């Protein structure tokens, strides 16, 4: 595996999934101990579930906040934040909603699936809401239940967000995927965009998956180990 010299690259994209946060202790979705083995997403992560029982859905997301706040970013997160300071065009495109990249200092982060730290009123828009528990569960303007600003099952991703992700991926010369099972579209299509554009494509994941064939280079290690190895001496 050829090590990476940051100065050789004009634009780098790190594409991260639940495996990136797994090393910090945040459970994945589908792997062993994954959230969707413990909970039925139909009951806690869909608009229908929210319409039927908003409190149950908000309680579930509060539990997720608590568990995320007990976890800390790992050396791989910090490495990405440092690379962003050294290379002018570094973007993290993440499927994670936990805000771990930002906690480590990354600023240029595209959150495909929204954030655990924002709430949304269908009429009055999005507000930041940090902390273990929700500061408020109802909109102060209209009294409607506020829903987490997260892309749940059956929701559409924001076209602005996916367009922006596709744009940066289309222009990158290095694409590194870290800890994603690569099964959820449209994110699952991103490595194809990078590959077609001739970017160097590398996968870091301890296990192979359906999307692994898209990567000419694979590192079968955990997120931080793989990243530290790839960027050794920098
Ligand atoms: N380092 C790197 N990768 C790891 C690690 C680790 N320490 N531990 C596990 N992984 C890998 C697993 O091998 C698996 O391929 O992380 C991947 C996690 O896969 P998923 O749980 O399917 O998570 P993700 O790909 O992010 O899921 C996408 O699905 O349910 C939705 O909205 C949710 O954003 C999520 C989306």
PDB file of C-alpha atoms and ligand atoms in Angstrom:
ATOM      1  CA  UNK A   1       0.000   0.000   0.000  1.00  0.00           C
ATOM      2  CA  UNK A   2       1.488   3.314  -1.107  1.00  0.00           C
ATOM      3  CA  UNK A   3       1.401   5.812   1.760  1.00  0.00           C
ATOM      4  CA  UNK A   4      -0.352   9.099   1.148  1.00  0.00           C
ATOM      5  CA  UNK A   5       1.475  12.400   0.846  1.00  0.00           C
ATOM      6  CA  UNK A   6      -1.075  15.096   1.496  1.00  0.00           C
ATOM      7  CA  UNK A   7       0.776  17.572  -0.729  1.00  0.00           C
ATOM      8  CA  UNK A   8       0.258  15.258  -3.738  1.00  0.00           C
ATOM      9  CA  UNK A   9      -3.488  15.881  -3.614  1.00  0.00           C
ATOM     10  CA  UNK A  10      -5.623  18.829  -4.618  1.00  0.00           C
ATOM     11  CA  UNK A  11      -8.872  17.626  -3.138  1.00  0.00           C
ATOM     12  CA  UNK A  12      -9.544  14.842  -0.662  1.00  0.00           C
ATOM     13  CA  UNK A  13     -12.870  13.335   0.374  1.00  0.00           C
ATOM     14  CA  UNK A  14     -13.268  11.167   3.438  1.00  0.00           C
ATOM     15  CA  UNK A  15     -16.534   9.255   3.217  1.00  0.00           C
ATOM     16  CA  UNK A  16     -17.499   7.923   6.624  1.00  0.00           C
ATOM     17  CA  UNK A  17     -20.129   5.616   8.068  1.00  0.00           C
ATOM     18  CA  UNK A  18     -21.031   4.105  11.402  1.00  0.00           C
ATOM     19  CA  UNK A  19     -17.738   2.148  11.539  1.00  0.00           C
ATOM     20  CA  UNK A  20     -15.865   5.432  11.939  1.00  0.00           C
ATOM     21  CA  UNK A  21     -17.731   6.112  15.169  1.00  0.00           C
ATOM     22  CA  UNK A  22     -17.775   2.459  16.260  1.00  0.00           C
ATOM     23  CA  UNK A  23     -14.228   2.773  17.480  1.00  0.00           C
ATOM     24  CA  UNK A  24     -15.345   5.578  19.775  1.00  0.00           C
ATOM     25  CA  UNK A  25     -17.941   3.232  21.211  1.00  0.00           C
ATOM     26  CA  UNK A  26     -20.982   4.423  19.226  1.00  0.00           C
ATOM     27  CA  UNK A  27     -22.891   1.313  18.085  1.00  0.00           C
ATOM     28  CA  UNK A  28     -23.203   0.638  14.333  1.00  0.00           C
ATOM     29  CA  UNK A  29     -26.564  -0.058  12.675  1.00  0.00           C
ATOM     30  CA  UNK A  30     -26.175  -3.452  11.031  1.00  0.00           C
ATOM     31  CA  UNK A  31     -23.021  -4.977  12.477  1.00  0.00           C
ATOM     32  CA  UNK A  32     -22.967  -7.136  15.603  1.00  0.00           C
ATOM     33  CA  UNK A  33     -24.456  -5.138  18.480  1.00  0.00           C
ATOM     34  CA  UNK A  34     -26.001  -2.865  15.825  1.00  0.00           C
ATOM     35  CA  UNK A  35     -28.897  -0.570  16.692  1.00  0.00           C
ATOM     36  CA  UNK A  36     -31.284  -2.213  14.198  1.00  0.00           C
ATOM     37  CA  UNK A  37     -30.841  -5.549  15.967  1.00  0.00           C
ATOM     38  CA  UNK A  38     -31.994  -3.989  19.227  1.00  0.00           C
ATOM     39  CA  UNK A  39     -34.738  -1.646  17.977  1.00  0.00           C
ATOM     40  CA  UNK A  40     -37.238  -1.865  15.143  1.00  0.00           C
ATOM     41  CA  UNK A  41     -36.601   1.182  12.968  1.00  0.00           C
ATOM     42  CA  UNK A  42     -40.298   1.125  12.019  1.00  0.00           C
ATOM     43  CA  UNK A  43     -41.079   2.113  15.623  1.00  0.00           C
ATOM     44  CA  UNK A  44     -38.379   4.712  16.248  1.00  0.00           C
ATOM     45  CA  UNK A  45     -36.908   6.001  13.002  1.00  0.00           C
ATOM     46  CA  UNK A  46     -39.648   6.817  10.521  1.00  0.00           C
ATOM     47  CA  UNK A  47     -42.077   9.667   9.967  1.00  0.00           C
ATOM     48  CA  UNK A  48     -44.995   7.236  10.512  1.00  0.00           C
ATOM     49  CA  UNK A  49     -43.601   6.259  13.915  1.00  0.00           C
ATOM     50  CA  UNK A  50     -43.165   9.918  14.826  1.00  0.00           C
ATOM     51  CA  UNK A  51     -46.718  10.791  13.732  1.00  0.00           C
ATOM     52  CA  UNK A  52     -48.081   7.921  15.796  1.00  0.00           C
ATOM     53  CA  UNK A  53     -46.004   8.383  18.931  1.00  0.00           C
ATOM     54  CA  UNK A  54     -43.660  11.413  18.927  1.00  0.00           C
ATOM     55  CA  UNK A  55     -42.657  10.962  22.544  1.00  0.00           C
ATOM     56  CA  UNK A  56     -41.452   7.397  21.995  1.00  0.00           C
ATOM     57  CA  UNK A  57     -39.385   8.505  18.993  1.00  0.00           C
ATOM     58  CA  UNK A  58     -37.938  11.488  20.871  1.00  0.00           C
ATOM     59  CA  UNK A  59     -37.121   9.278  23.858  1.00  0.00           C
ATOM     60  CA  UNK A  60     -35.205   6.905  21.582  1.00  0.00           C
ATOM     61  CA  UNK A  61     -33.219   9.810  20.136  1.00  0.00           C
ATOM     62  CA  UNK A  62     -32.511  11.161  23.610  1.00  0.00           C
ATOM     63  CA  UNK A  63     -31.046   7.774  24.530  1.00  0.00           C
ATOM     64  CA  UNK A  64     -28.857   7.967  21.440  1.00  0.00           C
ATOM     65  CA  UNK A  65     -27.674  11.447  22.468  1.00  0.00           C
ATOM     66  CA  UNK A  66     -26.750  10.181  25.905  1.00  0.00           C
ATOM     67  CA  UNK A  67     -24.770   7.256  24.511  1.00  0.00           C
ATOM     68  CA  UNK A  68     -22.972   9.480  21.968  1.00  0.00           C
ATOM     69  CA  UNK A  69     -22.030  12.008  24.655  1.00  0.00           C
ATOM     70  CA  UNK A  70     -20.405   9.229  26.658  1.00  0.00           C
ATOM     71  CA  UNK A  71     -18.096   8.578  23.681  1.00  0.00           C
ATOM     72  CA  UNK A  72     -15.105  10.618  22.568  1.00  0.00           C
ATOM     73  CA  UNK A  73     -13.577  11.156  19.124  1.00  0.00           C
ATOM     74  CA  UNK A  74     -10.642   8.779  18.453  1.00  0.00           C
ATOM     75  CA  UNK A  75      -7.225   9.504  16.878  1.00  0.00           C
ATOM     76  CA  UNK A  76      -8.658   8.901  13.379  1.00  0.00           C
ATOM     77  CA  UNK A  77     -11.186  11.722  13.856  1.00  0.00           C
ATOM     78  CA  UNK A  78      -8.417  14.049  15.035  1.00  0.00           C
ATOM     79  CA  UNK A  79      -6.222  13.081  12.098  1.00  0.00           C
ATOM     80  CA  UNK A  80      -8.935  14.113   9.614  1.00  0.00           C
ATOM     81  CA  UNK A  81      -9.327  17.458  11.390  1.00  0.00           C
ATOM     82  CA  UNK A  82      -5.562  18.045  11.182  1.00  0.00           C
ATOM     83  CA  UNK A  83      -5.399  17.103   7.489  1.00  0.00           C
ATOM     84  CA  UNK A  84      -8.136  19.678   6.844  1.00  0.00           C
ATOM     85  CA  UNK A  85      -5.812  22.353   8.188  1.00  0.00           C
ATOM     86  CA  UNK A  86      -2.957  21.244   5.926  1.00  0.00           C
ATOM     87  CA  UNK A  87      -4.736  20.612   2.640  1.00  0.00           C
ATOM     88  CA  UNK A  88      -6.926  23.375   1.224  1.00  0.00           C
ATOM     89  CA  UNK A  89      -9.690  21.106  -0.024  1.00  0.00           C
ATOM     90  CA  UNK A  90     -10.651  18.382   2.388  1.00  0.00           C
ATOM     91  CA  UNK A  91     -14.259  17.398   2.864  1.00  0.00           C
ATOM     92  CA  UNK A  92     -15.771  14.840   5.184  1.00  0.00           C
ATOM     93  CA  UNK A  93     -18.935  13.383   3.686  1.00  0.00           C
ATOM     94  CA  UNK A  94     -20.577  11.437   6.456  1.00  0.00           C
ATOM     95  CA  UNK A  95     -23.622   9.264   6.952  1.00  0.00           C
ATOM     96  CA  UNK A  96     -23.190   9.682  10.692  1.00  0.00           C
ATOM     97  CA  UNK A  97     -25.522  11.893  12.667  1.00  0.00           C
ATOM     98  CA  UNK A  98     -23.475  11.946  15.865  1.00  0.00           C
ATOM     99  CA  UNK A  99     -21.390  15.097  15.254  1.00  0.00           C
ATOM    100  CA  UNK A 100     -18.172  13.285  16.199  1.00  0.00           C
ATOM    101  CA  UNK A 101     -16.169  14.778  13.300  1.00  0.00           C
ATOM    102  CA  UNK A 102     -17.080  18.307  14.372  1.00  0.00           C
ATOM    103  CA  UNK A 103     -16.204  17.515  17.992  1.00  0.00           C
ATOM    104  CA  UNK A 104     -12.722  16.516  16.800  1.00  0.00           C
ATOM    105  CA  UNK A 105     -12.359  19.817  14.920  1.00  0.00           C
ATOM    106  CA  UNK A 106     -13.403  19.050  11.328  1.00  0.00           C
ATOM    107  CA  UNK A 107     -15.236  22.038   9.875  1.00  0.00           C
ATOM    108  CA  UNK A 108     -15.938  21.018   6.308  1.00  0.00           C
ATOM    109  CA  UNK A 109     -18.464  18.287   6.974  1.00  0.00           C
ATOM    110  CA  UNK A 110     -21.411  17.297   4.792  1.00  0.00           C
ATOM    111  CA  UNK A 111     -23.955  15.407   6.874  1.00  0.00           C
ATOM    112  CA  UNK A 112     -25.964  13.289   4.455  1.00  0.00           C
ATOM    113  CA  UNK A 113     -28.350  11.928   7.064  1.00  0.00           C
ATOM    114  CA  UNK A 114     -28.791  15.030   9.217  1.00  0.00           C
ATOM    115  CA  UNK A 115     -27.821  15.505  12.826  1.00  0.00           C
ATOM    116  CA  UNK A 116     -28.810  14.277  16.248  1.00  0.00           C
ATOM    117  CA  UNK A 117     -28.152  17.821  17.445  1.00  0.00           C
ATOM    118  CA  UNK A 118     -30.819  19.633  15.420  1.00  0.00           C
ATOM    119  CA  UNK A 119     -34.611  19.683  15.614  1.00  0.00           C
ATOM    120  CA  UNK A 120     -37.040  20.584  12.886  1.00  0.00           C
ATOM    121  CA  UNK A 121     -40.489  22.132  12.759  1.00  0.00           C
ATOM    122  CA  UNK A 122     -42.251  21.447   9.450  1.00  0.00           C
ATOM    123  CA  UNK A 123     -43.299  25.111   9.321  1.00  0.00           C
ATOM    124  CA  UNK A 124     -40.711  27.086  11.269  1.00  0.00           C
ATOM    125  CA  UNK A 125     -37.561  25.298  10.223  1.00  0.00           C
ATOM    126  CA  UNK A 126     -34.461  23.917  11.850  1.00  0.00           C
ATOM    127  CA  UNK A 127     -32.952  24.803  15.220  1.00  0.00           C
ATOM    128  CA  UNK A 128     -29.807  23.617  16.960  1.00  0.00           C
ATOM    129  CA  UNK A 129     -30.455  21.705  20.179  1.00  0.00           C
ATOM    130  CA  UNK A 130     -27.381  20.425  21.994  1.00  0.00           C
ATOM    131  CA  UNK A 131     -27.160  18.509  25.244  1.00  0.00           C
ATOM    132  CA  UNK A 132     -28.219  15.203  26.703  1.00  0.00           C
ATOM    133  CA  UNK A 133     -31.916  15.950  26.662  1.00  0.00           C
ATOM    134  CA  UNK A 134     -33.919  18.063  24.246  1.00  0.00           C
ATOM    135  CA  UNK A 135     -34.249  21.633  25.538  1.00  0.00           C
ATOM    136  CA  UNK A 136     -37.713  21.688  24.084  1.00  0.00           C
ATOM    137  CA  UNK A 137     -39.918  19.132  22.347  1.00  0.00           C
ATOM    138  CA  UNK A 138     -42.426  21.519  20.837  1.00  0.00           C
ATOM    139  CA  UNK A 139     -42.004  24.471  18.510  1.00  0.00           C
ATOM    140  CA  UNK A 140     -42.075  27.758  20.426  1.00  0.00           C
ATOM    141  CA  UNK A 141     -43.858  29.442  17.480  1.00  0.00           C
ATOM    142  CA  UNK A 142     -46.641  26.987  16.698  1.00  0.00           C
ATOM    143  CA  UNK A 143     -46.575  24.317  19.412  1.00  0.00           C
ATOM    144  CA  UNK A 144     -46.098  21.425  16.962  1.00  0.00           C
ATOM    145  CA  UNK A 145     -43.911  18.472  17.965  1.00  0.00           C
ATOM    146  CA  UNK A 146     -40.312  19.008  16.852  1.00  0.00           C
ATOM    147  CA  UNK A 147     -38.723  16.072  15.061  1.00  0.00           C
ATOM    148  CA  UNK A 148     -35.000  15.316  14.949  1.00  0.00           C
ATOM    149  CA  UNK A 149     -33.447  16.718  11.758  1.00  0.00           C
ATOM    150  CA  UNK A 150     -32.444  13.233  10.662  1.00  0.00           C
ATOM    151  CA  UNK A 151     -33.070  11.316   7.462  1.00  0.00           C
ATOM    152  CA  UNK A 152     -35.171   8.415   8.660  1.00  0.00           C
ATOM    153  CA  UNK A 153     -36.253   5.344   6.742  1.00  0.00           C
ATOM    154  CA  UNK A 154     -38.629   6.405   3.968  1.00  0.00           C
ATOM    155  CA  UNK A 155     -37.415  10.031   4.031  1.00  0.00           C
ATOM    156  CA  UNK A 156     -35.763  11.732   1.091  1.00  0.00           C
ATOM    157  CA  UNK A 157     -32.276  13.092   1.464  1.00  0.00           C
ATOM    158  CA  UNK A 158     -32.018  16.829   0.905  1.00  0.00           C
ATOM    159  CA  UNK A 159     -31.176  17.324  -2.793  1.00  0.00           C
ATOM    160  CA  UNK A 160     -28.982  20.324  -1.870  1.00  0.00           C
ATOM    161  CA  UNK A 161     -26.919  18.140   0.441  1.00  0.00           C
ATOM    162  CA  UNK A 162     -26.554  15.219  -1.988  1.00  0.00           C
ATOM    163  CA  UNK A 163     -25.746  17.583  -4.883  1.00  0.00           C
ATOM    164  CA  UNK A 164     -23.029  19.231  -2.836  1.00  0.00           C
ATOM    165  CA  UNK A 165     -21.606  15.815  -1.867  1.00  0.00           C
ATOM    166  CA  UNK A 166     -21.678  14.628  -5.490  1.00  0.00           C
ATOM    167  CA  UNK A 167     -19.969  17.871  -6.582  1.00  0.00           C
ATOM    168  CA  UNK A 168     -17.026  17.525  -4.188  1.00  0.00           C
ATOM    169  CA  UNK A 169     -16.672  13.815  -4.942  1.00  0.00           C
ATOM    170  CA  UNK A 170     -16.703  14.551  -8.651  1.00  0.00           C
ATOM    171  CA  UNK A 171     -13.767  16.896  -8.158  1.00  0.00           C
ATOM    172  CA  UNK A 172     -11.634  14.901  -5.737  1.00  0.00           C
ATOM    173  CA  UNK A 173      -8.441  13.068  -6.589  1.00  0.00           C
ATOM    174  CA  UNK A 174      -8.408  10.973  -3.423  1.00  0.00           C
ATOM    175  CA  UNK A 175     -11.488   9.236  -2.020  1.00  0.00           C
ATOM    176  CA  UNK A 176     -11.197   7.293   1.213  1.00  0.00           C
ATOM    177  CA  UNK A 177     -14.179   5.404   2.552  1.00  0.00           C
ATOM    178  CA  UNK A 178     -14.103   4.515   6.220  1.00  0.00           C
ATOM    179  CA  UNK A 179     -16.435   2.190   8.077  1.00  0.00           C
ATOM    180  CA  UNK A 180     -19.521   2.016   5.910  1.00  0.00           C
ATOM    181  CA  UNK A 181     -21.362  -1.076   4.739  1.00  0.00           C
ATOM    182  CA  UNK A 182     -22.041   0.726   1.457  1.00  0.00           C
ATOM    183  CA  UNK A 183     -25.586  -0.559   1.089  1.00  0.00           C
ATOM    184  CA  UNK A 184     -27.639   2.605   1.565  1.00  0.00           C
ATOM    185  CA  UNK A 185     -28.275   4.722  -1.543  1.00  0.00           C
ATOM    186  CA  UNK A 186     -27.522   7.324  -2.803  1.00  0.00           C
ATOM    187  CA  UNK A 187     -24.400   7.248  -0.633  1.00  0.00           C
ATOM    188  CA  UNK A 188     -23.615   3.799  -1.961  1.00  0.00           C
ATOM    189  CA  UNK A 189     -23.143   5.358  -5.413  1.00  0.00           C
ATOM    190  CA  UNK A 190     -20.466   7.810  -4.327  1.00  0.00           C
ATOM    191  CA  UNK A 191     -17.429   5.552  -4.747  1.00  0.00           C
ATOM    192  CA  UNK A 192     -18.540   4.961  -8.347  1.00  0.00           C
ATOM    193  CA  UNK A 193     -18.479   8.707  -9.019  1.00  0.00           C
ATOM    194  CA  UNK A 194     -14.988   9.016  -7.567  1.00  0.00           C
ATOM    195  CA  UNK A 195     -13.732   5.989  -9.449  1.00  0.00           C
ATOM    196  CA  UNK A 196     -15.134   7.178 -12.779  1.00  0.00           C
ATOM    197  CA  UNK A 197     -13.359  10.478 -12.297  1.00  0.00           C
ATOM    198  CA  UNK A 198     -10.066   8.684 -11.832  1.00  0.00           C
ATOM    199  CA  UNK A 199      -9.614   9.421  -8.124  1.00  0.00           C
ATOM    200  CA  UNK A 200      -7.487   7.092  -6.043  1.00  0.00           C
ATOM    201  CA  UNK A 201     -10.098   5.094  -4.083  1.00  0.00           C
ATOM    202  CA  UNK A 202      -9.308   3.352  -0.821  1.00  0.00           C
ATOM    203  CA  UNK A 203     -11.573   1.489   1.580  1.00  0.00           C
ATOM    204  CA  UNK A 204     -10.823   1.171   5.284  1.00  0.00           C
ATOM    205  CA  UNK A 205     -13.055  -1.439   6.891  1.00  0.00           C
ATOM    206  CA  UNK A 206     -12.175  -4.535   8.925  1.00  0.00           C
ATOM    207  CA  UNK A 207     -14.749  -6.481   6.885  1.00  0.00           C
ATOM    208  CA  UNK A 208     -15.458  -6.692   3.160  1.00  0.00           C
ATOM    209  CA  UNK A 209     -18.957  -5.765   1.970  1.00  0.00           C
ATOM    210  CA  UNK A 210     -21.056  -5.422  -1.186  1.00  0.00           C
ATOM    211  CA  UNK A 211     -19.296  -2.197  -2.188  1.00  0.00           C
ATOM    212  CA  UNK A 212     -15.746  -3.405  -1.576  1.00  0.00           C
ATOM    213  CA  UNK A 213     -15.232  -4.443  -5.208  1.00  0.00           C
ATOM    214  CA  UNK A 214     -15.311  -0.747  -6.140  1.00  0.00           C
ATOM    215  CA  UNK A 215     -12.075  -0.086  -4.292  1.00  0.00           C
ATOM    216  CA  UNK A 216      -8.776  -1.063  -5.910  1.00  0.00           C
ATOM    217  CA  UNK A 217      -7.127  -0.614  -2.514  1.00  0.00           C
ATOM    218  CA  UNK A 218      -8.537  -1.933   0.746  1.00  0.00           C
ATOM    219  CA  UNK A 219      -7.251  -1.788   4.289  1.00  0.00           C
ATOM    220  CA  UNK A 220      -8.806  -4.455   6.497  1.00  0.00           C
ATOM    221  CA  UNK A 221      -8.277  -2.629   9.752  1.00  0.00           C
ATOM    222  CA  UNK A 222     -10.190  -0.428  12.136  1.00  0.00           C
ATOM    223  CA  UNK A 223     -10.766   3.211  11.216  1.00  0.00           C
ATOM    224  CA  UNK A 224      -8.036   4.801  13.302  1.00  0.00           C
ATOM    225  CA  UNK A 225      -5.425   2.091  12.679  1.00  0.00           C
ATOM    226  CA  UNK A 226      -6.037   2.193   8.933  1.00  0.00           C
ATOM    227  CA  UNK A 227      -5.950   5.989   8.783  1.00  0.00           C
ATOM    228  CA  UNK A 228      -2.818   6.309  10.893  1.00  0.00           C
ATOM    229  CA  UNK A 229      -1.083   3.718   8.746  1.00  0.00           C
ATOM    230  CA  UNK A 230      -2.102   5.422   5.496  1.00  0.00           C
ATOM    231  CA  UNK A 231      -0.944   8.852   6.633  1.00  0.00           C
ATOM    232  CA  UNK A 232       2.116   7.618   8.525  1.00  0.00           C
ATOM    233  CA  UNK A 233       4.764  10.277   9.226  1.00  0.00           C
ATOM    234  CA  UNK A 234       2.448  13.202   8.569  1.00  0.00           C
TER     235      UNK A 234
HETATM  236  N1  LIG B   1     -13.505   0.669  11.897  1.00  0.00           N
HETATM  237  C1  LIG B   1     -13.951   0.714  10.620  1.00  0.00           C
HETATM  238  N2  LIG B   1     -15.078   0.118  10.208  1.00  0.00           N
HETATM  239  C2  LIG B   1     -15.781  -0.588  11.108  1.00  0.00           C
HETATM  240  C3  LIG B   1     -15.383  -0.670  12.451  1.00  0.00           C
HETATM  241  C4  LIG B   1     -14.170  -0.033  12.833  1.00  0.00           C
HETATM  242  N3  LIG B   1     -13.710  -0.074  14.086  1.00  0.00           N
HETATM  243  N4  LIG B   1     -16.310  -1.429  13.116  1.00  0.00           N
HETATM  244  C5  LIG B   1     -17.245  -1.764  12.209  1.00  0.00           C
HETATM  245  N5  LIG B   1     -16.935  -1.268  10.993  1.00  0.00           N
HETATM  246  C6  LIG B   1     -17.681  -1.380   9.736  1.00  0.00           C
HETATM  247  C7  LIG B   1     -18.507  -2.639   9.578  1.00  0.00           C
HETATM  248  O1  LIG B   1     -17.714  -3.678   9.011  1.00  0.00           O
HETATM  249  C8  LIG B   1     -19.593  -2.180   8.601  1.00  0.00           C
HETATM  250  O2  LIG B   1     -19.187  -2.376   7.255  1.00  0.00           O
HETATM  251  O3  LIG B   1     -18.628  -0.319   9.725  1.00  0.00           O
HETATM  252  C9  LIG B   1     -19.701  -0.678   8.857  1.00  0.00           C
HETATM  253  C10 LIG B   1     -20.998  -0.217   9.509  1.00  0.00           C
HETATM  254  O4  LIG B   1     -22.070  -0.483   8.659  1.00  0.00           O
HETATM  255  P1  LIG B   1     -23.557   0.000   8.982  1.00  0.00           P
HETATM  256  O5  LIG B   1     -23.894  -0.358  10.395  1.00  0.00           O
HETATM  257  O6  LIG B   1     -24.453  -0.507   7.913  1.00  0.00           O
HETATM  258  O7  LIG B   1     -23.448   1.595   8.940  1.00  0.00           O
HETATM  259  P2  LIG B   1     -23.503   2.603   7.704  1.00  0.00           P
HETATM  260  O8  LIG B   1     -22.864   2.044   6.486  1.00  0.00           O
HETATM  261  O9  LIG B   1     -22.985   3.914   8.207  1.00  0.00           O
HETATM  262  O10 LIG B   1     -25.064   2.718   7.486  1.00  0.00           O
HETATM  263  C11 LIG B   1     -25.581   3.683   6.634  1.00  0.00           C
HETATM  264  O11 LIG B   1     -27.838   3.189   7.309  1.00  0.00           O
HETATM  265  O12 LIG B   1     -29.412   2.720   9.017  1.00  0.00           O
HETATM  266  C12 LIG B   1     -28.875   3.677   8.175  1.00  0.00           C
HETATM  267  O13 LIG B   1     -29.010   5.984   8.495  1.00  0.00           O
HETATM  268  C13 LIG B   1     -28.294   4.863   8.934  1.00  0.00           C
HETATM  269  O14 LIG B   1     -26.405   6.250   8.362  1.00  0.00           O
HETATM  270  C14 LIG B   1     -26.857   4.912   8.471  1.00  0.00           C
HETATM  271  C15 LIG B   1     -26.894   4.214   7.133  1.00  0.00           C
END
